[in-house]
PDB file of C-alpha atoms in Angstrom:
ATOM      1  CA  MET A  51      10.755   6.422  15.694  1.00  0.00           C
ATOM      2  CA  GLY A  52       7.380   7.716  14.570  1.00  0.00           C
ATOM      3  CA  THR A  53       4.460   6.106  12.800  1.00  0.00           C
ATOM      4  CA  MET A  54       5.027   5.128   9.171  1.00  0.00           C
ATOM      5  CA  ILE A  55       1.694   3.409   8.432  1.00  0.00           C
ATOM      6  CA  SER A  56      -1.639   4.072  10.100  1.00  0.00           C
ATOM      7  CA  VAL A  57      -4.676   1.931   9.297  1.00  0.00           C
ATOM      8  CA  LYS A  58      -8.058   2.883  10.742  1.00  0.00           C
ATOM      9  CA  ASN A  59     -11.348   0.961  10.484  1.00  0.00           C
ATOM     10  CA  LEU A  60     -10.285  -0.692   7.230  1.00  0.00           C
ATOM     11  CA  ILE A  61     -13.017  -2.695   5.497  1.00  0.00           C
ATOM     12  CA  LYS A  62     -12.916  -4.463   2.143  1.00  0.00           C
ATOM     13  CA  ILE A  63     -16.021  -6.097   0.707  1.00  0.00           C
ATOM     14  CA  TYR A  64     -16.116  -7.932  -2.612  1.00  0.00           C
ATOM     15  CA  LYS A  65     -19.294  -8.637  -4.535  1.00  0.00           C
ATOM     16  CA  VAL A  66     -19.485 -12.177  -5.879  1.00  0.00           C
ATOM     17  CA  GLY A  67     -22.688 -12.438  -7.866  1.00  0.00           C
ATOM     18  CA  SER A  68     -25.447 -11.486  -5.456  1.00  0.00           C
ATOM     19  CA  GLU A  69     -23.275 -12.299  -2.431  1.00  0.00           C
ATOM     20  CA  LYS A  70     -21.030  -9.993  -0.437  1.00  0.00           C
ATOM     21  CA  VAL A  71     -17.720 -11.353   0.817  1.00  0.00           C
ATOM     22  CA  VAL A  72     -16.031  -9.465   3.648  1.00  0.00           C
ATOM     23  CA  ALA A  73     -12.280  -9.813   3.069  1.00  0.00           C
ATOM     24  CA  LEU A  74     -11.154  -7.325   5.732  1.00  0.00           C
ATOM     25  CA  ASN A  75     -13.324  -6.484   8.717  1.00  0.00           C
ATOM     26  CA  ASP A  76     -12.652  -3.218  10.561  1.00  0.00           C
ATOM     27  CA  LEU A  77      -8.858  -3.402  10.914  1.00  0.00           C
ATOM     28  CA  THR A  78      -7.060  -0.739  12.943  1.00  0.00           C
ATOM     29  CA  PHE A  79      -3.312  -0.702  13.638  1.00  0.00           C
ATOM     30  CA  ASP A  80      -0.150   1.412  13.269  1.00  0.00           C
ATOM     31  CA  VAL A  81       3.304   0.381  12.052  1.00  0.00           C
ATOM     32  CA  GLU A  82       6.362   2.280  13.222  1.00  0.00           C
ATOM     33  CA  GLN A  83       9.208   3.501  11.050  1.00  0.00           C
ATOM     34  CA  GLY A  84      11.892   0.829  10.827  1.00  0.00           C
ATOM     35  CA  GLU A  85       9.607  -1.899  12.158  1.00  0.00           C
ATOM     36  CA  ILE A  86       9.582  -5.362  10.605  1.00  0.00           C
ATOM     37  CA  CYS A  87       5.934  -6.372  10.718  1.00  0.00           C
ATOM     38  CA  CYS A  88       4.609  -9.770   9.668  1.00  0.00           C
ATOM     39  CA  ILE A  89       1.025 -10.277   8.505  1.00  0.00           C
ATOM     40  CA  LEU A  90       0.437 -13.957   9.294  1.00  0.00           C
ATOM     41  CA  GLY A  91      -2.433 -16.213   8.323  1.00  0.00           C
ATOM     42  CA  THR A  92      -3.638 -19.139   6.278  1.00  0.00           C
ATOM     43  CA  SER A  93      -4.815 -18.916   2.682  1.00  0.00           C
ATOM     44  CA  GLY A  94      -7.994 -16.862   2.390  1.00  0.00           C
ATOM     45  CA  CYS A  95      -7.576 -15.017   5.689  1.00  0.00           C
ATOM     46  CA  GLY A  96      -7.226 -11.610   3.987  1.00  0.00           C
ATOM     47  CA  LYS A  97      -3.476 -11.061   4.261  1.00  0.00           C
ATOM     48  CA  SER A  98      -2.840 -10.558   0.527  1.00  0.00           C
ATOM     49  CA  THR A  99      -5.867  -8.265   0.319  1.00  0.00           C
ATOM     50  CA  LEU A 100      -4.431  -6.224   3.172  1.00  0.00           C
ATOM     51  CA  LEU A 101      -1.067  -6.002   1.430  1.00  0.00           C
ATOM     52  CA  ASN A 102      -2.784  -4.773  -1.747  1.00  0.00           C
ATOM     53  CA  MET A 103      -4.635  -2.123   0.275  1.00  0.00           C
ATOM     54  CA  LEU A 104      -1.440  -0.906   1.947  1.00  0.00           C
ATOM     55  CA  ALA A 105       0.356  -0.746  -1.407  1.00  0.00           C
ATOM     56  CA  GLY A 106      -2.480   1.191  -3.020  1.00  0.00           C
ATOM     57  CA  LEU A 107      -3.125  -1.588  -5.530  1.00  0.00           C
ATOM     58  CA  GLU A 108      -6.757  -1.814  -4.420  1.00  0.00           C
ATOM     59  CA  LYS A 109      -9.150   0.675  -2.837  1.00  0.00           C
ATOM     60  CA  PRO A 110     -10.812  -0.093   0.491  1.00  0.00           C
ATOM     61  CA  THR A 111     -14.578  -0.188   0.784  1.00  0.00           C
ATOM     62  CA  ARG A 112     -14.273   1.977   3.881  1.00  0.00           C
ATOM     63  CA  GLY A 113     -11.535   3.177   6.196  1.00  0.00           C
ATOM     64  CA  GLU A 114      -8.234   5.063   6.121  1.00  0.00           C
ATOM     65  CA  ILE A 115      -4.691   4.159   5.105  1.00  0.00           C
ATOM     66  CA  VAL A 116      -2.164   6.855   5.934  1.00  0.00           C
ATOM     67  CA  ILE A 117       1.455   6.288   4.903  1.00  0.00           C
ATOM     68  CA  GLY A 118       4.066   8.911   5.672  1.00  0.00           C
ATOM     69  CA  GLY A 119       1.265  11.348   6.481  1.00  0.00           C
ATOM     70  CA  GLN A 120      -0.529  10.831   3.144  1.00  0.00           C
ATOM     71  CA  HIS A 121      -3.982   9.303   2.679  1.00  0.00           C
ATOM     72  CA  ILE A 122      -3.334   6.802  -0.095  1.00  0.00           C
ATOM     73  CA  GLU A 123      -6.961   5.658  -0.185  1.00  0.00           C
ATOM     74  CA  LYS A 124      -7.862   9.140  -1.468  1.00  0.00           C
ATOM     75  CA  MET A 125      -5.270   9.182  -4.259  1.00  0.00           C
ATOM     76  CA  ASN A 126      -6.178   8.624  -7.899  1.00  0.00           C
ATOM     77  CA  GLU A 127      -4.241   6.066  -9.970  1.00  0.00           C
ATOM     78  CA  VAL A 128      -1.656   8.564 -11.229  1.00  0.00           C
ATOM     79  CA  LYS A 129      -0.879   9.902  -7.751  1.00  0.00           C
ATOM     80  CA  VAL A 130      -0.716   6.508  -6.094  1.00  0.00           C
ATOM     81  CA  THR A 131       1.613   5.208  -8.832  1.00  0.00           C
ATOM     82  CA  LYS A 132       3.978   8.137  -8.262  1.00  0.00           C
ATOM     83  CA  PHE A 133       3.732   7.555  -4.525  1.00  0.00           C
ATOM     84  CA  ARG A 134       4.790   3.909  -4.945  1.00  0.00           C
ATOM     85  CA  GLN A 135       7.686   4.820  -7.222  1.00  0.00           C
ATOM     86  CA  LYS A 136       8.997   7.257  -4.623  1.00  0.00           C
ATOM     87  CA  ASN A 137       8.301   5.391  -1.385  1.00  0.00           C
ATOM     88  CA  VAL A 138       7.774   1.663  -1.908  1.00  0.00           C
ATOM     89  CA  GLY A 139       9.740  -1.441  -2.883  1.00  0.00           C
ATOM     90  CA  PHE A 140       8.275  -4.894  -3.602  1.00  0.00           C
ATOM     91  CA  ILE A 141       9.566  -8.446  -3.151  1.00  0.00           C
ATOM     92  CA  PHE A 142       7.437 -11.215  -4.668  1.00  0.00           C
ATOM     93  CA  GLN A 143       7.173 -14.977  -4.210  1.00  0.00           C
ATOM     94  CA  SER A 144       7.551 -15.506  -7.965  1.00  0.00           C
ATOM     95  CA  TYR A 145      10.433 -12.967  -8.159  1.00  0.00           C
ATOM     96  CA  ASN A 146       8.706 -10.897 -10.917  1.00  0.00           C
ATOM     97  CA  LEU A 147      11.962 -10.255 -12.733  1.00  0.00           C
ATOM     98  CA  LEU A 148      12.093  -9.337 -16.413  1.00  0.00           C
ATOM     99  CA  TYR A 149      13.658 -12.407 -18.015  1.00  0.00           C
ATOM    100  CA  GLY A 150      14.900 -10.707 -21.166  1.00  0.00           C
ATOM    101  CA  ILE A 151      17.309  -8.379 -19.353  1.00  0.00           C
ATOM    102  CA  THR A 152      20.251  -8.827 -16.994  1.00  0.00           C
ATOM    103  CA  ALA A 153      20.296  -8.782 -13.203  1.00  0.00           C
ATOM    104  CA  LEU A 154      21.938  -5.355 -13.343  1.00  0.00           C
ATOM    105  CA  GLU A 155      19.183  -3.967 -15.572  1.00  0.00           C
ATOM    106  CA  ASN A 156      16.470  -5.475 -13.374  1.00  0.00           C
ATOM    107  CA  VAL A 157      17.884  -3.858 -10.245  1.00  0.00           C
ATOM    108  CA  ALA A 158      18.415  -0.513 -11.977  1.00  0.00           C
ATOM    109  CA  MET A 159      14.814  -0.299 -13.189  1.00  0.00           C
ATOM    110  CA  PRO A 160      13.270   1.443 -10.121  1.00  0.00           C
ATOM    111  CA  LEU A 161      16.003   4.083 -10.386  1.00  0.00           C
ATOM    112  CA  MET A 162      15.153   4.649 -14.042  1.00  0.00           C
ATOM    113  CA  PHE A 163      11.567   5.428 -13.045  1.00  0.00           C
ATOM    114  CA  ARG A 164      12.939   8.021 -10.646  1.00  0.00           C
ATOM    115  CA  GLY A 165      14.882   9.720 -13.426  1.00  0.00           C
ATOM    116  CA  VAL A 166      18.356   8.659 -12.259  1.00  0.00           C
ATOM    117  CA  ARG A 167      20.968   8.847 -15.034  1.00  0.00           C
ATOM    118  CA  LYS A 168      22.030   5.539 -16.578  1.00  0.00           C
ATOM    119  CA  LYS A 169      25.638   5.618 -15.364  1.00  0.00           C
ATOM    120  CA  LYS A 170      24.617   6.382 -11.785  1.00  0.00           C
ATOM    121  CA  ARG A 171      21.783   3.832 -11.651  1.00  0.00           C
ATOM    122  CA  GLU A 172      24.026   1.093 -13.010  1.00  0.00           C
ATOM    123  CA  LYS A 173      26.626   1.923 -10.368  1.00  0.00           C
ATOM    124  CA  ILE A 174      24.001   1.721  -7.623  1.00  0.00           C
ATOM    125  CA  ALA A 175      22.601  -1.507  -9.084  1.00  0.00           C
ATOM    126  CA  PHE A 176      26.071  -3.083  -9.145  1.00  0.00           C
ATOM    127  CA  LEU A 177      26.681  -2.110  -5.507  1.00  0.00           C
ATOM    128  CA  MET A 178      23.303  -3.551  -4.484  1.00  0.00           C
ATOM    129  CA  LEU A 179      23.990  -6.826  -6.291  1.00  0.00           C
ATOM    130  CA  ALA A 180      27.416  -7.022  -4.656  1.00  0.00           C
ATOM    131  CA  MET A 181      25.730  -6.436  -1.297  1.00  0.00           C
ATOM    132  CA  VAL A 182      23.511  -9.489  -1.819  1.00  0.00           C
ATOM    133  CA  GLY A 183      26.437 -11.630  -2.985  1.00  0.00           C
ATOM    134  CA  LEU A 184      25.860 -11.472  -6.742  1.00  0.00           C
ATOM    135  CA  ALA A 185      28.742  -9.304  -7.950  1.00  0.00           C
ATOM    136  CA  LYS A 186      29.755 -12.055 -10.389  1.00  0.00           C
ATOM    137  CA  ARG A 187      26.222 -12.440 -11.729  1.00  0.00           C
ATOM    138  CA  VAL A 188      25.417  -8.874 -12.783  1.00  0.00           C
ATOM    139  CA  ARG A 189      25.410  -9.724 -16.511  1.00  0.00           C
ATOM    140  CA  HIS A 190      23.425 -12.927 -16.082  1.00  0.00           C
ATOM    141  CA  LYS A 191      19.759 -13.084 -17.000  1.00  0.00           C
ATOM    142  CA  PRO A 192      17.261 -14.602 -14.541  1.00  0.00           C
ATOM    143  CA  THR A 193      17.004 -17.810 -16.589  1.00  0.00           C
ATOM    144  CA  GLN A 194      20.698 -18.381 -15.868  1.00  0.00           C
ATOM    145  CA  MET A 195      20.172 -18.215 -12.097  1.00  0.00           C
ATOM    146  CA  SER A 196      18.803 -20.425  -9.337  1.00  0.00           C
ATOM    147  CA  GLY A 197      15.626 -19.512  -7.469  1.00  0.00           C
ATOM    148  CA  GLY A 198      17.638 -18.215  -4.514  1.00  0.00           C
ATOM    149  CA  GLN A 199      19.775 -16.057  -6.770  1.00  0.00           C
ATOM    150  CA  GLN A 200      16.691 -14.666  -8.504  1.00  0.00           C
ATOM    151  CA  GLN A 201      15.189 -13.744  -5.149  1.00  0.00           C
ATOM    152  CA  ARG A 202      18.429 -11.997  -4.189  1.00  0.00           C
ATOM    153  CA  VAL A 203      18.090  -9.952  -7.381  1.00  0.00           C
ATOM    154  CA  GLY A 204      14.516  -9.181  -6.313  1.00  0.00           C
ATOM    155  CA  ILE A 205      15.733  -8.007  -2.909  1.00  0.00           C
ATOM    156  CA  ALA A 206      18.442  -5.834  -4.479  1.00  0.00           C
ATOM    157  CA  ARG A 207      15.830  -4.305  -6.781  1.00  0.00           C
ATOM    158  CA  ALA A 208      13.412  -3.629  -3.912  1.00  0.00           C
ATOM    159  CA  PHE A 209      16.057  -1.809  -1.870  1.00  0.00           C
ATOM    160  CA  ALA A 210      17.943  -0.082  -4.715  1.00  0.00           C
ATOM    161  CA  ALA A 211      16.043   3.214  -4.527  1.00  0.00           C
ATOM    162  CA  ARG A 212      16.079   3.196  -0.705  1.00  0.00           C
ATOM    163  CA  PRO A 213      12.293   3.164  -0.318  1.00  0.00           C
ATOM    164  CA  LYS A 214      10.728   4.017   3.029  1.00  0.00           C
ATOM    165  CA  ILE A 215       8.683   0.802   2.950  1.00  0.00           C
ATOM    166  CA  VAL A 216       9.272  -2.640   1.463  1.00  0.00           C
ATOM    167  CA  PHE A 217       6.337  -5.015   0.936  1.00  0.00           C
ATOM    168  CA  ALA A 218       7.242  -8.699   0.732  1.00  0.00           C
ATOM    169  CA  ASP A 219       4.547 -11.151  -0.394  1.00  0.00           C
ATOM    170  CA  GLU A 220       5.456 -14.756   0.573  1.00  0.00           C
ATOM    171  CA  PRO A 221       9.081 -13.985  -0.416  1.00  0.00           C
ATOM    172  CA  THR A 222      10.394 -17.453   0.456  1.00  0.00           C
ATOM    173  CA  GLY A 223       7.465 -19.502  -0.847  1.00  0.00           C
ATOM    174  CA  ASN A 224       9.474 -20.979  -3.731  1.00  0.00           C
ATOM    175  CA  LEU A 225      12.733 -21.528  -1.843  1.00  0.00           C
ATOM    176  CA  ASP A 226      14.252 -24.456   0.038  1.00  0.00           C
ATOM    177  CA  SER A 227      14.841 -24.206   3.799  1.00  0.00           C
ATOM    178  CA  LYS A 228      18.528 -23.243   3.601  1.00  0.00           C
ATOM    179  CA  THR A 229      17.920 -20.525   1.012  1.00  0.00           C
ATOM    180  CA  THR A 230      14.893 -19.300   2.994  1.00  0.00           C
ATOM    181  CA  ILE A 231      17.098 -18.594   5.996  1.00  0.00           C
ATOM    182  CA  GLU A 232      19.656 -16.785   3.839  1.00  0.00           C
ATOM    183  CA  VAL A 233      16.991 -14.650   2.149  1.00  0.00           C
ATOM    184  CA  MET A 234      15.220 -13.739   5.404  1.00  0.00           C
ATOM    185  CA  GLU A 235      18.466 -12.774   7.127  1.00  0.00           C
ATOM    186  CA  LEU A 236      19.380 -10.660   4.106  1.00  0.00           C
ATOM    187  CA  MET A 237      16.055  -8.796   4.071  1.00  0.00           C
ATOM    188  CA  VAL A 238      16.233  -8.088   7.799  1.00  0.00           C
ATOM    189  CA  GLU A 239      19.823  -6.873   7.509  1.00  0.00           C
ATOM    190  CA  MET A 240      18.942  -4.517   4.641  1.00  0.00           C
ATOM    191  CA  CYS A 241      16.031  -3.030   6.574  1.00  0.00           C
ATOM    192  CA  ARG A 242      18.057  -2.553   9.745  1.00  0.00           C
ATOM    193  CA  ARG A 243      20.863  -0.868   7.857  1.00  0.00           C
ATOM    194  CA  ASN A 244      18.678   1.975   6.561  1.00  0.00           C
ATOM    195  CA  ASN A 245      15.869   1.976   9.155  1.00  0.00           C
ATOM    196  CA  GLN A 246      13.336   0.894   6.538  1.00  0.00           C
ATOM    197  CA  THR A 247       9.902  -0.502   7.309  1.00  0.00           C
ATOM    198  CA  LEU A 248       9.216  -4.065   6.116  1.00  0.00           C
ATOM    199  CA  ILE A 249       5.713  -5.486   5.782  1.00  0.00           C
ATOM    200  CA  LEU A 250       6.018  -9.231   5.341  1.00  0.00           C
ATOM    201  CA  VAL A 251       3.059 -11.431   4.354  1.00  0.00           C
ATOM    202  CA  THR A 252       3.318 -15.165   5.026  1.00  0.00           C
ATOM    203  CA  HIS A 253       1.492 -18.289   6.198  1.00  0.00           C
ATOM    204  CA  ASP A 254       4.685 -19.651   7.785  1.00  0.00           C
ATOM    205  CA  LYS A 255       5.225 -19.150  11.540  1.00  0.00           C
ATOM    206  CA  ASP A 256       8.969 -19.765  11.123  1.00  0.00           C
ATOM    207  CA  ILE A 257       9.158 -16.772   8.790  1.00  0.00           C
ATOM    208  CA  ALA A 258       7.140 -14.678  11.251  1.00  0.00           C
ATOM    209  CA  ALA A 259       9.854 -15.305  13.844  1.00  0.00           C
ATOM    210  CA  TYR A 260      12.142 -12.891  11.967  1.00  0.00           C
ATOM    211  CA  ALA A 261       9.722  -9.990  12.531  1.00  0.00           C
ATOM    212  CA  ASP A 262       9.624  -7.476  15.368  1.00  0.00           C
ATOM    213  CA  ARG A 263       5.872  -7.865  15.382  1.00  0.00           C
ATOM    214  CA  THR A 264       3.269 -10.324  14.109  1.00  0.00           C
ATOM    215  CA  ILE A 265      -0.312  -9.427  13.246  1.00  0.00           C
ATOM    216  CA  ARG A 266      -2.348 -12.601  12.762  1.00  0.00           C
ATOM    217  CA  LEU A 267      -5.457 -12.535  10.576  1.00  0.00           C
ATOM    218  CA  TYR A 268      -8.347 -14.971  10.507  1.00  0.00           C
ATOM    219  CA  ASP A 269     -11.366 -14.549   8.219  1.00  0.00           C
ATOM    220  CA  GLY A 270     -10.567 -10.863   7.734  1.00  0.00           C
ATOM    221  CA  TYR A 271     -10.203 -10.070  11.434  1.00  0.00           C
ATOM    222  CA  ILE A 272      -7.114  -9.300  13.508  1.00  0.00           C
ATOM    223  CA  VAL A 273      -7.064 -12.054  16.139  1.00  0.00           C
ATOM    224  CA  SER A 274      -3.719 -11.183  17.696  1.00  0.00           C
ATOM    225  CA  ASP A 275      -1.094  -8.449  17.520  1.00  0.00           C
ATOM    226  CA  GLU A 276       2.169  -9.336  19.191  1.00  0.00           C
ATOM    227  CA  ARG A 277       5.498  -7.574  19.449  1.00  0.00           C
ATOM    228  CA  LYS A 278       8.523  -9.528  20.620  1.00  0.00           C
ATOM    229  CA  ASN A 279       8.629  -9.688  24.411  1.00  0.00           C
ATOM    230  CA  VAL A 280       5.179  -8.072  24.595  1.00  0.00           C
ATOM    231  CA  GLU A 281       2.025  -9.903  25.625  1.00  0.00           C
ATOM    232  CA  ILE A 282      -0.397 -10.700  22.805  1.00  0.00           C
ATOM    233  CA  LYS A 283      -3.272  -8.262  22.485  1.00  0.00           C
ATOM    234  CA  GLN A 284      -6.407 -10.149  21.505  1.00  0.00           C
ATOM    235  CA  GLU A 285      -8.577  -8.201  19.088  1.00  0.00           C
ATOM    236  CA  ARG A 286     -11.236 -10.887  18.637  1.00  0.00           C
ATOM    237  CA  VAL A 287     -11.828 -14.188  20.343  1.00  0.00           C
ATOM    238  CA  LEU A 288     -12.803 -16.964  17.950  1.00  0.00           C
ATOM    239  CA  THR A 289     -14.964 -19.833  19.167  1.00  0.00           C
TER     240      THR A 289
END
C-alpha cells in the first residue's frame, strides 16, 4: 500500500511560566495508505497534541512529519494551509458546522476552496449527503438537525473532496451509543471505499475496536502499538 504518514523522533515541549511541559516525547511511527489508525489515551496524554502536529496546526519542537512525501513541519503557514485544503479532511466532536447555512452548503465548502464550480460542487455535496442518509435534509440548517445528523453532515463534508487523509477528533463524543455505532460504521465504510487513511483520536476503547491499528499514548509516550491480529509492540514499560 505504501506509507502515507511517517513520524520520526517527534517532540513537543510547551513552556508554562518557567516550567517546561513535555507533551510528546520522541514518537516514531508510520501509517500506511488506507489504514484506519486510532490514537488512544486518557485526557492529557498528548493525543490531541499529536493530531494537531499531524494536521500541521502546530509545529513540533523537534522531529519530522512526512505526509505523502512532504515535510509538513518545514512548511510555512500559507503552504501548510494549501496542503490541508488539497489532502486533508476533518471530523470534529463538536461538528464545527456553519449554522447559518444549509447542510448542502456546509458539505460543498471544501470544494469551493479547491475552486470547483458551484453547480458541480453542489452536485457532489448532494451525492455525499445522500450517501450518509441525508438526501431529504440537504436544505436544512444544522439547528434543524439532531446531533447524529449533524455529525453525518460533518462526515460528508470531510469526505466530499476525496482527501488522502481524514483526521477525526473524538468524533462520537457527543453522541449516544446507537448513533455512535452508526457514525463509526459510516466513517469506516467511507474510508474503505476510496482507500483513504483515517487517523482517529479517542479515549474510548470501544471506538478503538473499529481501527486496523491502535497506538496508545501515556504522558506523551507511545506505550503500545497494536495492529489487529498482531502482537502488541511495547515502546515503553510504565511502572
